[in-house]
Amino acid sequence: MSAEDTHKKRLVIVSNRLPIVLNKGADEWNVEPGSGGLVTALAPVLKNRGGVWIGWTGVTEEETRSIDLSTLLKSAAGQSGYTLKPVNLSESEIKNFYYGFSNEIIWPLFHDLQTRCNFAPKYWNSYKAVNLKFAEAIAKNTKNDDYIWVHDYHLMNVASELKQMNVNNKTGFFLHIPFPSLDIFVKLPWRFQILRALLEYDLIGFQTLRDRRNFVQCVRMLLKDAVIHGKGQVIRCRIGKRESRIGTFPISIDYNEFANMAETKEVSERAWYLHEDLPHCCLILGVDRLDYTKGIPDKLEAFRNALIRFPEMRNRATLIQIVVPSREDIPEYYDLKIEIERLVGEINGQFTRSGWVPIHYIFRSVSRAELLAYYRTCEIALVTPLKDGMNLVAKEYCASSVEEHGALILSEFAGVAAQLQRNALLVNPYDIEGVAETIYRAFTMDREEQKTRMRRMRRSIKENNIFKWVDSFLRANIAKALDSFPIIDDFVPQGKDNDEFLYYENVKGLKQANK
Ligand code: ADQ
């Protein structure tokens, strides 16, 4: 299939961040692939399908003026097989829309941590303005056949803005984080606006049935003109003549990519050396983005509790805690980093003996090969977020455990628990003693039981992989599967500086800007 043939229909992904990171080197900028759950999940799906990914570059509008952005994005697009279109944000938009509304209101509220919210009114104005900016970027870079798939909590208003601009493409929205219960959601000062904005999408997707149930209950209680009907994976909501669908689509990973890469020589050797460096030790792995929702301090306390109560674990169990730097400009995240470092220092000071350090702490982004080596070699994974939309680390750990050994300790408040509850060891992450006892249980679990559990979890993740997730979302929204957006063999990124305004030249509000 050539690029020419596919001009009719494209998959347009819209997310707050583009799947890249721009770094300022000594005298020039360079571009690297991004990390995080959304990128891990979507990058393999879009690869070489000639679609478009629209998002913020991660640097300020002021900084982008000194960068040859178009060349950098084109080089990244060439490798990834889809076109990247930037949305530029000013310093004040980054402060109020991104750090403010998205990360000081929606992120904590939707993770049930309402006391961390700062409901500053100016944040809402910025949120609306930036969502309009995204809608304009979409209008400029799409054609009428394109399917527009918007991701996550930063962009809940986009469909509503598109409608007001007379852009009537099919739209879908997927929420990667949890949706809170009514009691928590009603605290949001803009609760009515957000619910109505979400219902402007043709399809709204949630990670779990619990999230969908919470959303539907909020709609039922707060929007008196909304009528919910239907049953099954996707139900419907009607307001006047408008109907949207609401569904549950648990996100996944590219299982084969993880399983195959875990078996490569590079990963096998790295895995062997990791264990060789820590002989006779049971390795317990934690991999988390630096975030207060991931429950890292509670996890460290639980490990300390296990070392106190089960002395046979001393010298024989080591926790390897990888923390991926994230949002460190926010004081709360910086404080969390300090707290983690203090706890690691304290616990290591308390228990270290000649030849054994209880916690190995890694604070940096590790390469994919290194990450997989840890997944493959560690006997226990400790995934204990206080609340999580899904948690891909749990799935990646299982997919990479090619010897089929390894026990997964999993928070019951992670979305992934709905799928793996029978074979993972479920814990309440707030229950320090309970988690400690479960660590000990995993430490003493016999190999056969580990194998049986791991084999079942791997089968379930393999069957429900990322491609199935995309297919089920697209089928529910546009009655088409991913194959309808065929692979392009000779993909050339679109990137002429003047190729904007491809279709919607007469869009309300854009016509002036276009002149
Ligand atoms: P995240 O909060 O980012 O995602 P998660 O699902 O755990 O959380 O994904 C983290 C991703 O980062 C994994 O794919 C992992 O491989 C990658 N990663 C981890 N450590 C790394 C390291 N050191 N270097 C590089 N990459 C690393 C959000 C929601 C989740 C939801 C996902 C997808 O908060 O609940 O599962 O989106 O929907």
Coordinates of C-alpha atoms and ligand atoms in Angstrom, one line a residue:
M1 CA 0.0 0.0 0.0
S2 CA 1.5 3.4 -0.9
A3 CA 1.0 6.7 0.8
E4 CA -1.1 7.9 -2.2
D5 CA -3.8 5.3 -1.6
T6 CA -4.4 6.2 2.0
H7 CA -5.2 9.8 1.6
K8 CA -8.9 9.0 2.1
K9 CA -8.9 8.0 5.7
R10 CA -6.3 8.6 8.5
L11 CA -6.1 7.9 12.2
V12 CA -5.5 11.2 14.0
I13 CA -4.3 10.8 17.5
V14 CA -4.5 13.8 19.8
S15 CA -2.8 13.9 23.2
N16 CA -1.4 16.5 25.5
R17 CA 2.2 15.5 24.7
L18 CA 3.6 14.4 21.4
P19 CA 5.4 11.0 21.8
I20 CA 8.8 12.6 21.8
V21 CA 11.0 14.6 24.2
L22 CA 13.0 17.6 23.0
N23 CA 16.3 18.0 24.7
K24 CA 18.6 21.0 24.7
G25 CA 22.2 19.8 24.1
A26 CA 25.3 21.9 24.4
D27 CA 24.7 23.8 21.2
E28 CA 21.7 22.2 19.6
W29 CA 18.3 20.6 20.3
N30 CA 17.8 16.9 19.8
V31 CA 14.7 14.7 19.8
E32 CA 14.2 11.4 21.6
P33 CA 11.2 9.0 21.9
G34 CA 8.9 9.8 24.8
S35 CA 8.1 7.3 27.6
G36 CA 5.0 6.7 29.8
G37 CA 1.9 4.6 29.5
L38 CA 0.2 6.4 26.7
V39 CA 3.2 6.3 24.4
T40 CA 4.1 2.7 25.2
A41 CA 0.5 1.7 24.3
L42 CA -0.1 3.8 21.2
A43 CA 3.3 4.0 19.4
P44 CA 3.2 0.4 18.0
V45 CA -0.4 0.9 16.9
L46 CA 0.2 4.0 14.8
K47 CA 3.6 2.9 13.5
N48 CA 3.7 3.1 9.7
R49 CA 0.0 3.8 9.2
G50 CA 0.7 7.2 8.0
G51 CA -1.5 8.9 10.5
V52 CA -1.1 12.1 12.4
W53 CA -0.2 12.7 16.0
I54 CA -1.1 16.1 17.3
G55 CA 0.2 17.3 20.7
W56 CA 2.4 19.7 22.7
T57 CA 6.2 19.5 22.2
G58 CA 6.9 19.8 26.0
V59 CA 8.8 23.1 25.6
T60 CA 7.5 26.6 25.8
E61 CA 6.3 28.5 22.7
E62 CA 9.1 31.0 23.4
E63 CA 11.7 28.3 23.3
T64 CA 10.4 26.8 20.0
R65 CA 11.2 30.0 18.2
S66 CA 14.9 29.2 18.5
I67 CA 14.4 25.6 17.3
D68 CA 14.1 24.2 13.8
L69 CA 11.1 22.3 15.0
S70 CA 9.9 21.2 11.6
T71 CA 13.2 19.4 10.8
L72 CA 13.3 17.8 14.2
L73 CA 9.7 16.6 14.0
K74 CA 10.2 15.3 10.5
S75 CA 13.2 13.2 11.5
A76 CA 11.2 11.8 14.4
A77 CA 8.3 11.1 12.1
G78 CA 10.5 9.3 9.6
Q79 CA 11.4 6.8 12.3
S80 CA 8.0 6.3 13.8
G81 CA 5.9 6.2 10.6
Y82 CA 3.4 8.9 11.3
T83 CA 3.3 12.7 11.0
L84 CA 3.8 14.8 14.1
K85 CA 2.0 18.1 14.4
P86 CA 2.9 20.4 17.3
V87 CA 0.6 22.6 19.4
N88 CA 2.6 25.4 21.0
L89 CA 1.9 26.4 24.5
S90 CA 3.0 29.7 26.2
E91 CA 4.7 29.7 29.6
S92 CA 1.4 30.9 31.2
E93 CA -0.6 28.2 29.5
I94 CA 1.8 25.5 30.7
K95 CA 1.5 26.9 34.2
N96 CA -2.3 27.2 34.3
F97 CA -3.5 24.6 31.9
Y98 CA -0.9 21.8 32.4
Y99 CA 0.5 22.2 35.9
G100 CA -2.7 23.9 37.1
F101 CA -6.0 22.5 35.8
S102 CA -4.7 19.2 34.6
N103 CA -2.2 18.3 37.3
E104 CA -3.5 20.2 40.4
I105 CA -7.2 19.5 39.9
I106 CA -8.1 16.6 37.6
W107 CA -5.1 14.3 38.3
P108 CA -5.5 14.3 42.1
L109 CA -9.3 14.4 42.1
F110 CA -9.7 11.5 39.6
H111 CA -7.2 9.5 41.7
D112 CA -9.5 10.0 44.8
L113 CA -6.9 12.4 46.4
Q114 CA -9.2 15.5 46.7
T115 CA -7.3 17.1 49.5
R116 CA -4.4 17.6 47.1
C117 CA -6.6 19.7 44.7
N118 CA -6.2 23.4 44.2
F119 CA -9.4 24.6 42.5
A120 CA -8.0 28.0 41.3
P121 CA -10.6 29.6 39.0
K122 CA -8.0 30.9 36.6
Y123 CA -7.0 27.3 35.8
W124 CA -10.4 26.6 34.2
N125 CA -10.1 29.6 31.8
S126 CA -6.7 28.4 30.7
Y127 CA -8.0 24.8 30.3
K128 CA -10.8 26.1 28.0
A129 CA -8.4 28.3 26.0
V130 CA -5.9 25.5 25.5
N131 CA -8.6 22.9 24.5
L132 CA -9.7 25.5 21.9
K133 CA -6.1 25.7 20.7
F134 CA -6.0 21.9 20.3
A135 CA -9.3 21.9 18.4
E136 CA -7.9 24.5 16.0
A137 CA -4.8 22.5 15.4
I138 CA -7.0 19.5 14.7
A139 CA -9.2 21.5 12.3
K140 CA -6.1 22.7 10.5
N141 CA -4.5 19.3 10.1
T142 CA -7.4 16.9 9.3
K143 CA -9.7 16.1 6.4
N144 CA -13.3 15.2 6.6
D145 CA -12.7 11.4 6.4
D146 CA -10.2 11.4 9.2
Y147 CA -11.0 9.7 12.5
I148 CA -10.1 11.8 15.5
W149 CA -9.1 10.0 18.6
V150 CA -8.4 12.2 21.6
H151 CA -6.6 10.9 24.7
D152 CA -6.8 11.7 28.3
Y153 CA -7.9 14.2 30.9
H154 CA -6.0 17.2 29.5
L155 CA -8.4 17.4 26.6
M156 CA -11.9 16.7 27.7
N157 CA -13.3 19.9 26.1
V158 CA -11.9 19.3 22.6
A159 CA -15.0 17.7 21.0
S160 CA -17.2 20.4 22.2
E161 CA -14.9 23.1 20.7
L162 CA -14.7 21.2 17.4
K163 CA -18.5 21.1 17.2
Q164 CA -18.7 24.8 17.7
M165 CA -16.3 25.2 14.8
N166 CA -18.5 23.0 12.6
V167 CA -15.9 20.2 12.5
N168 CA -18.1 17.1 12.4
N169 CA -15.7 14.2 12.0
K170 CA -16.3 11.1 14.2
T171 CA -14.5 11.6 17.5
G172 CA -13.5 9.2 20.2
F173 CA -12.1 9.9 23.7
F174 CA -10.2 7.6 25.9
L175 CA -9.6 8.3 29.6
H176 CA -6.3 6.7 30.7
I177 CA -6.8 7.5 34.4
P178 CA -9.7 6.4 36.6
F179 CA -13.0 8.2 36.8
P180 CA -14.0 9.0 40.4
S181 CA -17.2 8.1 42.2
L182 CA -20.0 10.7 42.4
D183 CA -19.1 11.8 46.0
I184 CA -15.7 12.8 44.8
F185 CA -16.6 14.1 41.3
V186 CA -19.2 16.6 42.7
K187 CA -16.4 18.5 44.4
L188 CA -15.3 19.8 41.0
P189 CA -16.6 23.3 40.5
W190 CA -16.9 22.7 36.7
R191 CA -18.6 19.3 37.1
F192 CA -21.5 20.1 34.8
Q193 CA -19.4 21.6 32.0
I194 CA -17.0 18.7 32.1
L195 CA -19.7 16.0 31.9
R196 CA -21.5 17.8 29.0
A197 CA -18.2 18.3 27.2
L198 CA -17.3 14.6 27.4
L199 CA -20.7 13.7 26.0
E200 CA -19.9 15.7 22.9
Y201 CA -17.6 12.9 21.9
D202 CA -19.2 10.1 19.9
L203 CA -17.5 7.5 22.0
I204 CA -16.1 7.8 25.5
G205 CA -13.9 5.0 26.7
F206 CA -12.9 4.0 30.2
Q207 CA -10.3 1.5 31.5
T208 CA -12.6 -0.5 33.7
L209 CA -16.2 -1.2 34.4
R210 CA -15.9 0.6 37.7
D211 CA -14.8 3.8 36.0
R212 CA -17.7 3.6 33.5
R213 CA -20.1 2.9 36.3
N214 CA -18.9 6.0 38.2
F215 CA -19.2 8.2 35.1
V216 CA -22.7 6.9 34.3
Q217 CA -23.8 7.5 37.9
C218 CA -22.5 11.1 37.7
V219 CA -24.4 11.7 34.4
R220 CA -27.6 10.2 35.9
M221 CA -27.4 12.3 39.0
L222 CA -26.1 15.6 37.6
L223 CA -27.6 15.9 34.1
K224 CA -31.4 15.6 34.4
D225 CA -31.9 15.7 30.6
A226 CA -29.6 12.7 29.9
V227 CA -31.1 9.3 29.2
I228 CA -28.8 6.2 29.6
H229 CA -29.8 3.1 27.8
G230 CA -28.5 -0.3 26.5
K231 CA -26.3 -2.9 28.2
G232 CA -23.0 -4.8 27.5
Q233 CA -19.6 -3.4 26.8
V234 CA -20.9 -0.2 25.2
I235 CA -24.0 1.6 26.4
R236 CA -25.6 4.8 25.1
C237 CA -26.4 8.3 26.5
R238 CA -29.0 10.5 24.8
I239 CA -29.4 14.2 25.4
G240 CA -32.1 15.6 23.1
K241 CA -31.2 14.4 19.6
R242 CA -27.5 13.8 20.4
E243 CA -26.4 10.3 21.3
S244 CA -23.0 9.2 22.5
R245 CA -21.6 5.8 23.4
I246 CA -19.9 4.9 26.6
G247 CA -17.7 1.9 26.9
T248 CA -15.1 -0.1 28.8
F249 CA -11.8 -0.8 27.0
P250 CA -9.0 -2.0 29.3
I251 CA -5.7 -0.8 27.7
S252 CA -2.9 -3.3 27.1
I253 CA 0.6 -3.7 25.6
D254 CA 2.2 -5.1 22.5
Y255 CA 2.7 -8.5 24.2
N256 CA 4.7 -10.1 21.5
E257 CA 7.2 -7.2 21.3
F258 CA 7.9 -7.5 25.1
A259 CA 8.0 -11.3 25.0
N260 CA 10.3 -11.4 22.0
M261 CA 12.6 -8.7 23.1
A262 CA 12.9 -10.4 26.5
E263 CA 14.4 -13.4 24.8
T264 CA 17.0 -11.5 22.8
K265 CA 20.7 -12.1 23.5
E266 CA 21.1 -8.6 24.8
V267 CA 18.3 -8.8 27.3
S268 CA 19.2 -12.4 28.4
E269 CA 22.8 -11.4 29.1
R270 CA 21.9 -8.2 30.9
A271 CA 19.4 -10.2 33.0
W272 CA 22.0 -12.8 33.9
Y273 CA 24.5 -10.2 35.0
L274 CA 22.0 -8.4 37.1
H275 CA 21.4 -11.6 39.1
E276 CA 25.0 -12.5 39.1
D277 CA 25.8 -9.2 40.8
L278 CA 23.3 -10.1 43.6
P279 CA 23.8 -13.8 44.1
H280 CA 21.5 -15.9 46.4
C281 CA 19.0 -13.0 46.6
C282 CA 15.4 -12.9 45.7
L283 CA 15.0 -9.8 43.6
I284 CA 11.8 -7.7 44.2
L285 CA 11.2 -5.1 41.5
G286 CA 9.3 -1.8 41.7
V287 CA 9.0 0.4 38.5
D288 CA 7.1 3.6 38.9
R289 CA 6.9 7.1 37.5
L290 CA 7.7 9.7 40.2
D291 CA 4.1 10.3 41.3
Y292 CA 2.2 10.4 44.6
T293 CA -0.5 8.1 43.2
K294 CA 2.0 5.3 42.8
G295 CA 2.4 4.8 46.5
I296 CA 6.2 4.5 46.6
P297 CA 6.7 5.6 50.2
D298 CA 4.0 3.1 51.4
K299 CA 5.8 0.4 49.4
L300 CA 9.1 1.2 51.0
E301 CA 7.5 1.1 54.5
A302 CA 5.9 -2.3 53.6
F303 CA 9.3 -3.7 52.6
R304 CA 10.8 -2.3 55.9
N305 CA 8.0 -4.0 57.8
A306 CA 8.7 -7.3 56.0
L307 CA 12.4 -7.1 57.0
I308 CA 11.5 -6.5 60.6
R309 CA 8.9 -9.2 60.9
F310 CA 10.4 -11.9 58.7
P311 CA 14.2 -11.8 59.5
E312 CA 14.9 -14.7 57.1
M313 CA 14.4 -12.2 54.3
R314 CA 17.4 -10.3 55.4
N315 CA 20.5 -11.0 53.3
R316 CA 18.2 -12.9 51.0
A317 CA 15.8 -10.3 49.5
T318 CA 16.7 -7.1 47.7
L319 CA 14.2 -4.5 46.5
I320 CA 15.2 -2.8 43.2
Q321 CA 13.1 0.4 43.0
I322 CA 13.3 2.2 39.7
V323 CA 11.7 5.7 39.7
V324 CA 11.2 7.5 36.4
P325 CA 11.6 11.3 36.8
S326 CA 8.4 13.1 36.2
R327 CA 6.9 16.6 36.8
E328 CA 9.7 17.6 39.1
D329 CA 9.0 21.3 38.5
I330 CA 5.9 20.8 40.7
P331 CA 6.9 21.3 44.4
E332 CA 4.8 18.3 45.5
Y333 CA 6.7 16.0 43.2
Y334 CA 10.0 17.4 44.3
D335 CA 9.0 16.8 48.0
L336 CA 8.0 13.2 47.1
K337 CA 11.5 12.6 45.7
I338 CA 13.1 13.9 48.9
E339 CA 10.8 11.7 50.9
I340 CA 11.6 8.6 48.9
E341 CA 15.4 9.3 49.2
R342 CA 15.0 9.8 52.9
L343 CA 13.2 6.5 53.3
V344 CA 15.7 4.6 51.1
G345 CA 18.6 6.0 53.1
E346 CA 16.9 5.2 56.4
I347 CA 16.0 1.6 55.6
N348 CA 19.4 0.9 54.0
G349 CA 21.0 2.5 57.1
Q350 CA 18.9 0.3 59.4
F351 CA 19.5 -3.1 57.6
T352 CA 22.6 -3.1 55.4
R353 CA 25.2 -5.7 56.2
S354 CA 28.5 -6.6 54.6
G355 CA 27.7 -7.9 51.1
W356 CA 23.9 -7.0 51.2
V357 CA 22.1 -3.7 50.7
P358 CA 18.3 -4.1 51.0
I359 CA 17.2 -1.4 48.6
H360 CA 18.8 -0.5 45.2
Y361 CA 17.3 2.8 44.2
I362 CA 17.5 4.0 40.6
F363 CA 16.2 7.4 39.7
R364 CA 16.4 7.8 36.0
S365 CA 14.8 6.7 32.8
V366 CA 16.3 3.3 31.8
S367 CA 16.6 1.9 28.3
R368 CA 14.0 -0.6 27.1
A369 CA 16.6 -3.4 27.1
E370 CA 17.6 -2.6 30.7
L371 CA 14.0 -2.4 31.8
L372 CA 13.2 -5.8 30.3
A373 CA 16.3 -7.3 31.9
Y374 CA 15.0 -6.3 35.3
Y375 CA 11.5 -7.6 34.4
R376 CA 12.9 -10.9 33.2
T377 CA 15.3 -11.5 36.1
C378 CA 13.3 -10.3 39.2
E379 CA 11.4 -13.0 41.1
I380 CA 8.7 -10.7 42.5
A381 CA 7.1 -7.5 41.1
L382 CA 5.7 -5.1 43.6
V383 CA 3.0 -2.9 41.8
T384 CA 1.2 -1.1 44.6
P385 CA -0.3 2.2 43.3
L386 CA -2.8 3.9 45.6
K387 CA -5.0 4.3 42.5
D388 CA -4.1 3.7 38.8
G389 CA -6.1 3.8 35.6
M390 CA -4.6 0.5 34.4
N391 CA -0.8 0.2 35.2
L392 CA 1.1 -1.2 32.2
V393 CA 4.2 -2.1 34.3
A394 CA 2.3 -5.1 35.7
K395 CA 1.5 -6.4 32.2
E396 CA 5.0 -5.7 30.9
Y397 CA 6.5 -7.7 33.8
C398 CA 4.3 -10.7 33.0
A399 CA 5.0 -10.5 29.2
S400 CA 8.7 -10.3 29.8
S401 CA 8.8 -13.2 32.3
V402 CA 9.6 -15.7 29.6
E403 CA 10.7 -18.5 32.0
E404 CA 7.2 -18.1 33.5
H405 CA 8.4 -17.7 37.0
G406 CA 7.8 -14.6 39.1
A407 CA 5.0 -13.5 41.4
L408 CA 3.1 -10.3 40.9
I409 CA 1.9 -8.4 43.9
L410 CA -0.8 -6.0 42.8
S411 CA -2.8 -3.2 44.3
E412 CA -6.5 -3.8 44.2
F413 CA -6.9 -0.2 43.2
A414 CA -5.0 -0.5 39.9
G415 CA -7.3 -1.0 36.9
V416 CA -5.2 -4.1 35.8
A417 CA -6.4 -5.9 39.0
A418 CA -9.8 -6.4 37.3
Q419 CA -8.1 -8.6 34.7
L420 CA -5.4 -10.3 36.8
Q421 CA -7.1 -10.7 40.2
R422 CA -7.2 -14.4 40.2
N423 CA -3.5 -15.0 39.6
A424 CA -1.8 -11.9 41.0
L425 CA -1.5 -11.5 44.8
L426 CA -3.8 -8.7 45.5
V427 CA -3.1 -6.1 48.3
N428 CA -4.5 -3.0 49.7
P429 CA -1.5 -0.6 49.3
Y430 CA -2.5 1.4 52.4
D431 CA -2.2 -1.7 54.5
I432 CA 1.5 -1.8 55.3
E433 CA 1.4 -5.0 57.3
G434 CA -0.8 -6.7 54.8
V435 CA 1.6 -5.8 51.9
A436 CA 4.6 -7.0 54.1
E437 CA 2.9 -10.4 54.7
T438 CA 2.2 -10.7 50.9
I439 CA 5.8 -9.9 50.1
Y440 CA 6.7 -12.8 52.5
R441 CA 4.2 -15.0 50.9
A442 CA 5.6 -14.4 47.4
F443 CA 9.1 -14.8 48.8
T444 CA 8.2 -18.3 50.1
M445 CA 5.9 -19.3 47.3
D446 CA 6.9 -22.6 45.6
R447 CA 8.0 -22.5 42.0
E448 CA 5.2 -24.6 40.7
E449 CA 2.5 -22.2 42.1
Q450 CA 4.4 -19.2 40.7
K451 CA 4.6 -20.9 37.3
T452 CA 0.9 -21.7 37.2
R453 CA -0.1 -18.2 38.1
M454 CA 2.3 -16.6 35.7
R455 CA 1.3 -18.8 32.8
R456 CA -2.3 -17.8 33.2
M457 CA -1.6 -14.1 33.5
R458 CA 0.6 -14.2 30.4
R459 CA -2.1 -16.0 28.4
S460 CA -4.7 -13.4 29.4
I461 CA -2.4 -10.5 28.5
K462 CA -1.4 -12.2 25.2
E463 CA -5.1 -12.6 24.2
N464 CA -6.0 -9.1 25.2
N465 CA -3.1 -7.2 23.6
I466 CA -2.9 -3.6 22.5
F467 CA -4.1 -4.4 19.0
K468 CA -7.3 -5.9 20.3
W469 CA -7.8 -2.8 22.5
V470 CA -7.5 -0.5 19.5
D471 CA -9.8 -2.8 17.4
S472 CA -12.5 -2.9 20.0
F473 CA -12.4 0.9 20.4
L474 CA -12.5 1.6 16.7
R475 CA -15.2 -1.0 16.1
A476 CA -17.4 0.6 18.8
N477 CA -16.9 4.0 17.3
I478 CA -16.6 3.7 13.5
A479 CA -17.4 0.1 12.9
K480 CA -13.9 -0.5 11.5
A481 CA -10.8 -2.3 12.8
L482 CA -7.2 -1.1 12.8
D483 CA -6.6 -2.9 9.4
S484 CA -8.8 -0.3 7.7
F485 CA -5.8 2.1 8.3
P486 CA -3.3 0.0 6.3
I487 CA 0.4 -0.2 6.7
I488 CA 2.2 2.2 4.3
D489 CA 5.5 0.9 2.9
D490 CA 6.8 4.1 1.6
F491 CA 5.7 6.5 4.3
V492 CA 7.0 10.1 3.9
P493 CA 6.1 12.4 6.8
Q494 CA 3.9 15.3 5.8
G495 CA 5.7 18.4 6.9
K496 CA 5.7 21.2 4.4
D497 CA 5.4 24.3 6.4
N498 CA 2.4 25.4 4.4
D499 CA 0.5 22.1 4.4
E500 CA -1.9 23.2 7.2
F501 CA -5.5 24.1 6.6
L502 CA -5.8 20.9 4.5
Y503 CA -9.5 20.7 4.6
Y504 CA -11.4 23.0 7.0
E505 CA -10.7 26.2 5.3
N506 CA -14.2 27.5 6.1
V507 CA -14.2 26.5 9.7
K508 CA -15.8 29.2 11.9
G509 CA -13.1 31.2 13.6
L510 CA -10.2 29.8 11.5
K511 CA -11.0 31.6 8.3
Q512 CA -9.5 34.9 9.6
A513 CA -6.5 33.3 11.0
N514 CA -5.9 31.6 7.7
K515 CA -5.5 34.8 5.7
Ligands
ADQ1 P1 1.4 6.0 33.6 O1 1.0 6.7 34.8 O2 2.6 6.6 32.9 O3 0.3 5.9 32.5 P2 1.9 3.1 33.5 O4 0.7 2.4 33.0 O5 2.5 2.3 34.7 O6 1.7 4.5 34.1 O7 3.0 3.2 32.4 C1 4.4 3.5 32.6 C2 5.1 3.3 31.4 O8 6.4 3.9 31.5 C3 5.4 1.8 31.1 O9 5.0 1.5 29.8 C4 6.9 1.6 31.3 O10 7.4 0.7 30.5 C5 7.4 2.9 31.1 N1 8.6 3.1 31.9 C6 8.7 2.7 33.2 N2 9.9 2.9 33.7 C7 10.6 3.4 32.7 C8 11.9 3.9 32.6 N3 12.8 3.8 33.7 N4 12.3 4.3 31.5 C9 11.5 4.4 30.4 N5 10.2 4.0 30.5 C10 9.8 3.5 31.6 C11 -1.1 6.3 32.4 C12 -2.1 5.9 33.5 C13 -2.0 4.4 33.7 C14 -2.3 3.7 32.4 C15 -1.5 4.3 31.2 C16 -2.0 3.7 29.9 O11 -1.7 6.6 34.7 O12 -2.9 4.0 34.7 O13 -2.0 2.3 32.5 O14 -1.6 5.7 31.2 O15 -3.3 3.9 29.7

